[in-house]
């Protein structure tokens, strides 16, 4: 199954700053997904990132706040911009490994905004 | 819009008990269903994947069943251990799109 390397694993950031999260996959994948998990909550999809096109954002998430890059089939970044304490969450990337293996997730980025 | 519900929200059992976690979904048009485990502050570990044409899957002490027509899945954990303590998430796959997650069951196994 695919292996995803996600960085950083955690960070503490000042409000008003931005953080870029990276995900590197050890195989080529068409779609990558970015999720947010707020404290005590389940996962909410932020956007779907396809190589060579703009990401598709879910309701409640906008490109100015969460810009995404997908320069090739193995890599993607999510930036959390102009952060506030409400952005404190775990952010996870995911890929569909294969129909037989399901979806694989990165180890997550635990973000605390102070 | 697909909605996934997990019951119970939290569960505390003594070591050695067999237990069942429940997952229900509103739209039966799914490609497959996946159960994950999440330790506090960590990412997700895949436990079992059930294709829409399958009824159940087993891995060690874990058994997951799927009744697609009624929109239900269960995760059975046999002979629970303290190391099983985690949050268990059920997620449905509509097919080549992002997963839809339930809210999870937080399991505590007491030694």
XYZ file of C-alpha atoms in Angstrom, chain B:
111
model
C -25.951 13.883 1.049
C -24.385 10.874 2.725
C -24.499 10.873 6.515
C -22.610 8.404 8.674
C -23.527 7.767 12.308
C -21.575 5.775 14.867
C -22.965 4.363 18.071
C -21.964 4.436 20.851
C -19.959 7.649 20.998
C -17.890 6.263 23.863
C -17.436 2.875 25.432
C -15.524 1.649 28.468
C -15.098 -2.079 29.027
C -12.931 -4.349 31.169
C -10.136 -6.235 29.501
C -11.179 -9.486 27.851
C -14.666 -8.454 26.832
C -15.982 -8.891 23.316
C -17.537 -5.734 21.941
C -19.421 -4.376 18.951
C -19.167 -0.936 17.401
C -21.956 0.210 15.117
C -21.935 2.336 11.986
C -24.922 3.349 9.873
C -25.089 5.313 6.638
C -27.981 6.914 4.803
C -27.082 6.291 1.157
C -26.545 2.641 0.250
C -24.823 3.526 -3.044
C -21.336 2.986 -1.698
C -18.240 1.530 -3.305
C -16.771 0.229 -0.074
C -16.564 0.913 3.663
C -13.415 1.259 5.713
C -12.789 1.072 9.449
C -9.922 3.088 10.932
C -8.271 3.399 14.282
C -6.973 6.729 15.586
C -4.782 7.140 18.629
C -4.917 10.534 20.410
C -3.341 13.304 18.358
C -2.294 10.879 15.633
C -3.230 9.978 12.084
C -5.484 7.161 10.936
C -4.576 3.502 10.674
C -6.685 1.371 8.363
C -8.115 -1.720 10.054
C -10.474 -3.323 7.570
C -11.883 -2.587 4.144
C -15.149 -4.149 3.004
C -16.146 -3.939 -0.637
C -19.814 -3.305 -1.392
C -20.171 -6.870 -2.694
C -18.785 -8.419 0.490
C -20.559 -9.287 3.724
C -17.615 -9.361 6.097
C -13.866 -9.120 6.531
C -11.662 -10.460 9.282
C -8.222 -9.534 10.545
C -6.993 -11.182 13.719
C -9.369 -10.299 16.558
C -11.312 -7.895 14.353
C -14.329 -8.729 12.245
C -16.295 -6.202 10.254
C -19.640 -6.879 8.624
C -21.549 -4.939 6.026
C -25.266 -4.918 5.249
C -25.369 -2.483 2.373
C -29.111 -2.646 1.784
C -29.896 -1.623 5.350
C -27.001 0.862 5.540
C -25.207 -0.786 8.446
C -21.778 -2.017 9.384
C -20.438 -3.429 12.623
C -16.927 -3.838 13.934
C -16.528 -6.739 16.329
C -13.494 -6.813 18.608
C -12.844 -10.094 20.361
C -11.070 -10.436 23.699
C -10.381 -6.724 24.046
C -7.007 -5.538 25.371
C -5.849 -2.218 26.869
C -3.876 -1.638 23.667
C -7.178 -1.521 21.778
C -7.992 1.779 23.497
C -8.408 4.360 20.727
C -11.051 6.080 18.640
C -12.572 3.915 15.921
C -13.838 5.630 12.788
C -16.107 4.272 10.101
C -15.894 5.817 6.623
C -17.856 5.180 3.436
C -16.477 5.552 -0.063
C -18.919 6.740 -2.736
C -16.462 5.760 -5.445
C -13.383 7.704 -6.600
C -14.152 10.556 -4.238
C -13.331 11.531 -0.688
C -14.499 9.438 2.216
C -17.394 10.440 4.445
C -16.638 9.788 8.100
C -18.723 9.004 11.111
C -18.091 10.837 14.348
C -16.241 7.899 15.863
C -16.457 5.653 18.912
C -13.970 6.359 21.682
C -13.019 3.031 23.263
C -11.343 2.597 26.635
C -10.350 -0.913 27.695
C -9.643 -1.115 31.410
C -6.846 -3.484 32.550
